[in-house]
Amino acid sequence: MTERAALDAAESAPTQRGLLRVEDLVVDYAGKGFRAKKFRALTDINISIGQGETLGLVGESGSGKTTLGRAVLGLAPVSGGRITFEGQDISHATRRQRRVLSRDMQVVFQDPYTSLNPALEIGDILAEPLGVQGMEATAAKKRVKELLDQVGLPSDAIHRLPREFSGGQRQRVAIARALALSPKLIVCDEPVSALDLSTQARVLDLFLQIQKDTGVSYLFVSHDLDVVRHISHRVAVMYRGEIVEQGPAEVVTRDPEHPYTQRLLLASPVPDPDRQEKRRADRHRLLEMQRQQNEQAGVPA
Amino acid sequence: MITFILKRLGSGIVVLFVVSILVFSLLYVSSGSIARNILGDQATPEQLAVKNAELGLDQPILARYFSWLTGALRGDLGASWFTSEPVASSLATRIPVTMTMVFVAMTLIAIIATLIGVAAAVKRGWVDRVVQIGAIIGDSIPGFVIGIILVTILAIQMGFFPATSTIAPGVGADAWALSLALPVIALLINGVTGGAQQIRSAVIKQLERDYVRTLRSRGIGEREVLFKHVLRSAAPAGLTVLSLQLIGMLGGVVIIEQIFALPGMGPLAVAATSQSDQPVVMGVVMYTVVVVIVVNLIVDLLNGWLNPKVRVS
Amino acid sequence: MTESVETAALTPAPGRAVPEKSGQTGTVVRSTVLRRLFKNPLGIIAIVILLAMAVMAVFADALAPFDENFANISKTLAAPDGVNILGTDSSGRDVWSRLLFGAQLTLASALLCAAVAIAIGLPAGLIAGYYAGKFEAVSNWVVSILMSLPGLIVLLTIRAAFGPSVWIAMIAFGVLISPSYFRLTRSAVQSVRNELYVDAARVSGLSDLRIITRHIFSVVRAPIIIQTAAIAGVAIAIQSGLEFLGLGDPAKATWGVMLSEGFKNVYLTPSLLFWPAFAMALTIGALVLLGNAIRDALEDGEKIKHRRKKIRTAEDAATASAAKAARKTVATVEAGTEHHLVKVTNLGVGYPQADGSVKKVVDDVSFHVDRGEILGIVGESGSGKSQTAFSILGLLPDTARIVAGAIQFDGNYTVAPGEDKVSQDRLSKLRGKRISYIPQEPMSNLDPAFTIGYQLVTPMMRVLGISKAEATTRGMKLLADVGIVNPERTFKAYPHEVSGGMAQRVLIAGAISCEPDLIIADEPTTALDVTVQADVLDLIRDLQRRLGVGVILVTHNFGVVADLCDRVVVMQNGRLVEEGPVREILRNPKKEYTQTLLASMLEGKEPMTMLVPAPSSVTARSTAKENVL
């Protein structure tokens, strides 16, 4: 963690960051085969999210950002450290505890094509989390209608199958499923990466609107710095299983401190030829500068 | 590479060992009445006891298994309880007959099924439809029924082939080939129809892969794309199918030999089975498992050669 | 079908409201599958045969005029008459009665075998697939042993141990064949276990049992039914085989015993063979057909079946002959357009549908590319941008048709007006040599079975006709040119041994290896990480400048367009929206669609604000954006 991020963390009141807390989290995956070495996916992760806050988690493939989201959800093994939700340790929650927890913590995945069971009607998909909590059928049906309305889908969607919908619409269904139990936190794992540009914009708007209306918090995982900047209050940057920088979104995504974040920022092209030419030049300068620094520090390129 | 072969051989020996224990204990169930079966109903209890002692049946099962195992390791599989013929030597005279047929049939299946399967995948249209219909017909009629039909029509009714095939060492090559023709055809029809169908779908699957389009975009000719790249990637699927067919054929050939009265493993196995002749049954099973292990090893090696990813791990 | 086609042809265009099928409500998969099954004549025939067999087996006692073992010694090997409608066998037993009792035993034993196999294979497969771990390792080992034992040999052993009981034999065979259910179930479960919807169910706190019954069992159900049809057939065959060998219970009439009996009397009464063989083939055949029909119903197979015929009939005879004539003498291109490297004129690409209509994925698209120029084709999924690129390459799927327009390359038609397919004759001379291709997904576009060096060198040898040594030297240099640090090592490596970014460099090296005039790059950086993307964009720009080659860059990313392109074509739903120099399009888009797309860009937006305004304010918003720029 950088100095600034530490400072930033100290400044904010603990109650404000009290919803989700991840301390010194380590995740190891068992290697394939008998004597294979363990693979360390996450090293000493510290993050926290407050009520109504969005923490953006940005990084490239293999950086561990998805694993962190999955660890919070109980879908990845916690080998060390602690995850607490509203003060309660959930690092090794049982399935029963998870069932209770699912009222407050939900998920939206990246791929709207595989995150919905193709054989189930939309109504059944949305009623699933309600049924787990023991809601009766008529009440569930009413809630499903509300949810469809909330995410901007027609109410006749109840009896349709996922394949009848476009990617953006499916992602709305996935969001509706996450909202079903009015959770306090939604883990969003690359929820707009598979979508077209204009669809992405509409789905991002939906996320913002929902947060405004319900005060839900997001742990928003994405590879796209622009997306993360747009939706997050604070941003954490991940690189090779570690958080290399975190702080207010504006600072981290516009004027980053860590060399990797700087590279990431300048690598993403902007939609104007002349400004892009400038950014390209900046990027080359940065790479050259970092290369020289590394050489001086004796690190091989 | 050598460690890979040794590993596979090691696991093959374990399998052989496990199967021998299983089969031996299964056969133990029926060995109580063997002496009476051999000597007949008139035998006195004393005669039965003598026979049991002679066959080693008075010993506990573990001792019996160990004496069989130590013998087997030295290449001595015991002797038939009924004919007293050593199992090893009766296997030795019969294996060549059976394996010749199996080998010829498998080779023909591999060639014909590949040709037809590839043609169906590439040409589609009527070739494809014929292969599909052929697969349904092939699946519908068991191999031995095909054998019976062939004998009845081609040999008995029309007289094109000899109805029973005996392979005497003295006969000429043409007579030998003619006598083997029908049994081999009966063995291979199911294999060809089923194999062609599987190879067809494997090739179609490969033709749809991205890299095929890229190869074409690089100016590589259609024939090279098909025979060098697509076939190679489809081959592992084809090999798996062929090896499963070969395993099935080791059973199917028993019935075929019975139909054509061939002096192969079949009649030996059937006779031993109906009499519960334990040493012979053990011998037949062990020989079969050895063949299967060798075939699987060869298939694994071929797969490793075809697929560099497998080779590394 | 390739991936990009699939997305183009099947995904409803984004932005469009719910697909037109909205009349169809309350449809469930199951009912459509059943309906399709009953529409298939072969499926109906199979069901009727199996039902008839089942009725005959169940009511054998009532239907059979004689007991299965009742022998009339004075009437052996008799021809059919009023009493013995199918004649008698060598002991004077009634063939028809024995056939009925045989059906009873045969069907019951097939059911027993399948039931045993399912009872073992299905739960084991579910557990191994879902929990993996030790259970899977052990069961895999058991399966590998069971699968390497020839069924008949095992049954012979069982017969030697337990005597002639059909039921014991079938239970044993059920155990032996259970791996087929195990493997089927395990792989189905494995494919579903990591699906995101199962993860979502876990997050919702569903118990494992409910996840398996609700999400996983539904996936396995249909394959299990298909498999059972096949296995019942195999069980009948092997059971009859045992009986034929005379290893069954002599007191029972079975089809196998009847076959054996018939075979013994083949010289006297061959018809004795016919009936059991016929019954067997009919039953197994019906099972096979039923399995196929269910599979077809699941796969929605009717589409393809009708396709080919319809095209032929729909094809206008006049166009066909015109096309034929054109194929002989390729028309010359319009004067004054020869200097364009590529010129696409009013191009239309379509896929003939089952109902005879043609689904157009590219419609009336015209543009050109000059030498040394980079043209960007930009659009969302389903815009037809990839289909347009593949028509220039001549690598459209077989089912695609050019429904309108023409394509010319370097002053010659590759698709002349009136032709409905890309001429492979003409294009195979250009592909690789003058037109080359950079694909989207680096890993899947290299053949995993060959080294990178081989895949780089072979096209050069084929296209340029140079020796292997020369091609190898050039290949090494190319790898160095595309920024690969250790060319020798990469040259010898297999595709799975290099990273995605490196693989994409290799593919770019391949694209420039024969010094083409035109490179078609289909989303060349979409699958890459942002930092790798920046490097690859630099590489493409450098190479393009150095070689002076024309490039068509298909992308959805305006940043990539801004980075590389000279001119831009914007496409939507298969049509061309607008075209112009890159600065013009990105700064002053004329068409509302382009404006909306650009307005959806996040770069330069005020964070935490809505991106999509009410439709009327689009223009206002884009001017506001102008100020930000």
XYZ file of C-alpha atoms in Angstrom, chain B residues 95-252:
158
model
C -3.803 -66.738 -30.119
C -2.314 -66.436 -33.642
C -5.636 -67.391 -35.241
C -7.636 -64.900 -33.219
C -5.121 -62.089 -33.341
C -4.653 -62.403 -37.090
C -8.334 -61.774 -37.581
C -8.476 -58.971 -35.049
C -5.397 -57.313 -36.505
C -6.613 -57.528 -40.095
C -10.091 -56.317 -39.146
C -8.755 -53.406 -37.078
C -6.379 -52.291 -39.811
C -9.168 -52.323 -42.353
C -11.498 -50.493 -39.964
C -8.892 -47.785 -39.351
C -8.333 -47.244 -43.078
C -11.908 -47.507 -44.326
C -13.525 -45.602 -41.446
C -11.026 -42.763 -41.797
C -11.536 -42.485 -45.547
C -15.317 -42.562 -45.306
C -15.455 -40.330 -42.234
C -13.241 -37.646 -43.773
C -15.137 -37.799 -47.063
C -18.436 -37.333 -45.225
C -17.091 -34.407 -43.209
C -15.614 -32.603 -46.202
C -18.059 -33.380 -48.990
C -21.223 -33.492 -46.892
C -24.183 -34.064 -49.239
C -25.000 -37.662 -50.186
C -21.760 -39.145 -48.836
C -22.629 -37.729 -45.470
C -26.163 -39.083 -45.609
C -24.917 -42.568 -46.537
C -22.524 -42.532 -43.580
C -25.282 -41.459 -41.205
C -27.673 -44.150 -42.421
C -24.862 -46.707 -42.369
C -24.152 -45.832 -38.754
C -27.782 -46.431 -37.804
C -27.870 -49.781 -39.592
C -24.510 -50.787 -38.146
C -25.658 -49.897 -34.645
C -28.896 -51.827 -35.131
C -27.504 -55.219 -36.081
C -25.112 -56.932 -33.659
C -21.872 -58.127 -35.250
C -22.538 -61.808 -34.717
C -25.954 -61.498 -36.375
C -24.200 -59.934 -39.347
C -21.869 -62.942 -39.292
C -24.799 -65.336 -39.329
C -26.450 -63.458 -42.167
C -23.225 -63.454 -44.188
C -22.713 -67.179 -43.703
C -26.287 -67.989 -44.570
C -26.423 -65.903 -47.717
C -22.902 -65.829 -49.120
C -21.601 -69.197 -48.000
C -24.537 -71.544 -47.592
C -27.008 -70.202 -50.135
C -24.603 -68.898 -52.781
C -21.460 -70.823 -52.020
C -19.048 -67.953 -52.636
C -17.091 -68.639 -49.481
C -16.428 -71.685 -47.316
C -18.980 -71.797 -44.496
C -16.523 -73.039 -41.922
C -12.975 -71.849 -41.969
C -10.155 -74.000 -40.786
C -6.719 -72.617 -41.142
C -4.430 -75.504 -41.764
C -0.773 -74.666 -42.241
C -0.634 -76.520 -45.543
C -3.269 -74.606 -47.497
C -2.374 -71.954 -50.015
C -2.537 -68.263 -49.309
C -5.627 -67.732 -51.442
C -7.630 -70.429 -49.671
C -6.436 -69.042 -46.383
C -7.519 -65.526 -47.300
C -10.853 -66.774 -48.596
C -11.591 -68.660 -45.411
C -10.780 -65.625 -43.310
C -12.698 -63.168 -45.480
C -16.166 -63.702 -44.062
C -15.206 -63.685 -40.378
C -13.174 -60.526 -40.887
C -16.023 -58.829 -42.744
C -18.409 -59.825 -39.966
C -16.008 -58.348 -37.423
C -15.398 -55.070 -39.184
C -18.806 -53.866 -40.372
C -19.911 -52.434 -37.009
C -16.471 -50.937 -36.549
C -16.487 -49.208 -39.910
C -19.962 -47.721 -39.606
C -19.462 -46.557 -36.034
C -15.881 -45.395 -36.602
C -16.715 -43.435 -39.744
C -19.469 -41.614 -37.883
C -17.136 -40.658 -35.019
C -14.286 -39.604 -37.285
C -16.727 -37.550 -39.318
C -17.828 -35.536 -36.296
C -14.257 -35.152 -35.043
C -13.170 -33.742 -38.424
C -16.148 -31.413 -38.646
C -15.356 -30.099 -35.178
C -11.760 -29.374 -36.194
C -12.781 -27.741 -39.470
C -14.710 -25.184 -37.445
C -11.703 -24.153 -35.365
C -10.303 -20.647 -35.732
C -6.841 -21.736 -36.738
C -8.191 -23.431 -39.856
C -9.437 -20.091 -41.119
C -6.092 -18.497 -40.311
C -4.217 -21.238 -42.181
C -6.421 -20.648 -45.205
C -5.797 -16.912 -44.934
C -2.064 -17.610 -45.088
C -2.426 -19.198 -48.495
C -2.125 -22.816 -47.336
C -3.974 -25.088 -49.756
C -7.166 -26.869 -48.811
C -5.558 -30.316 -49.069
C -2.689 -29.419 -46.752
C -5.079 -27.843 -44.254
C -7.135 -31.018 -44.236
C -4.497 -33.727 -44.219
C -1.754 -32.076 -42.248
C -3.606 -30.000 -39.680
C -7.235 -31.058 -39.366
C -6.647 -34.808 -39.525
C -3.856 -34.603 -37.017
C -5.998 -32.746 -34.524
C -8.929 -35.087 -35.121
C -6.759 -38.191 -34.773
C -6.817 -38.502 -30.946
C -10.611 -38.727 -30.988
C -10.391 -41.338 -33.740
C -7.755 -43.327 -31.844
C -9.909 -43.447 -28.738
C -12.816 -44.774 -30.754
C -10.647 -47.385 -32.438
C -9.139 -48.575 -29.167
C -12.588 -49.001 -27.624
C -13.664 -50.915 -30.707
C -10.671 -53.183 -30.412
C -11.504 -53.945 -26.779
C -15.059 -54.780 -27.819
C -13.787 -56.900 -30.686
C -11.782 -59.131 -28.340
C -15.165 -60.235 -26.986
C -17.029 -60.210 -30.286
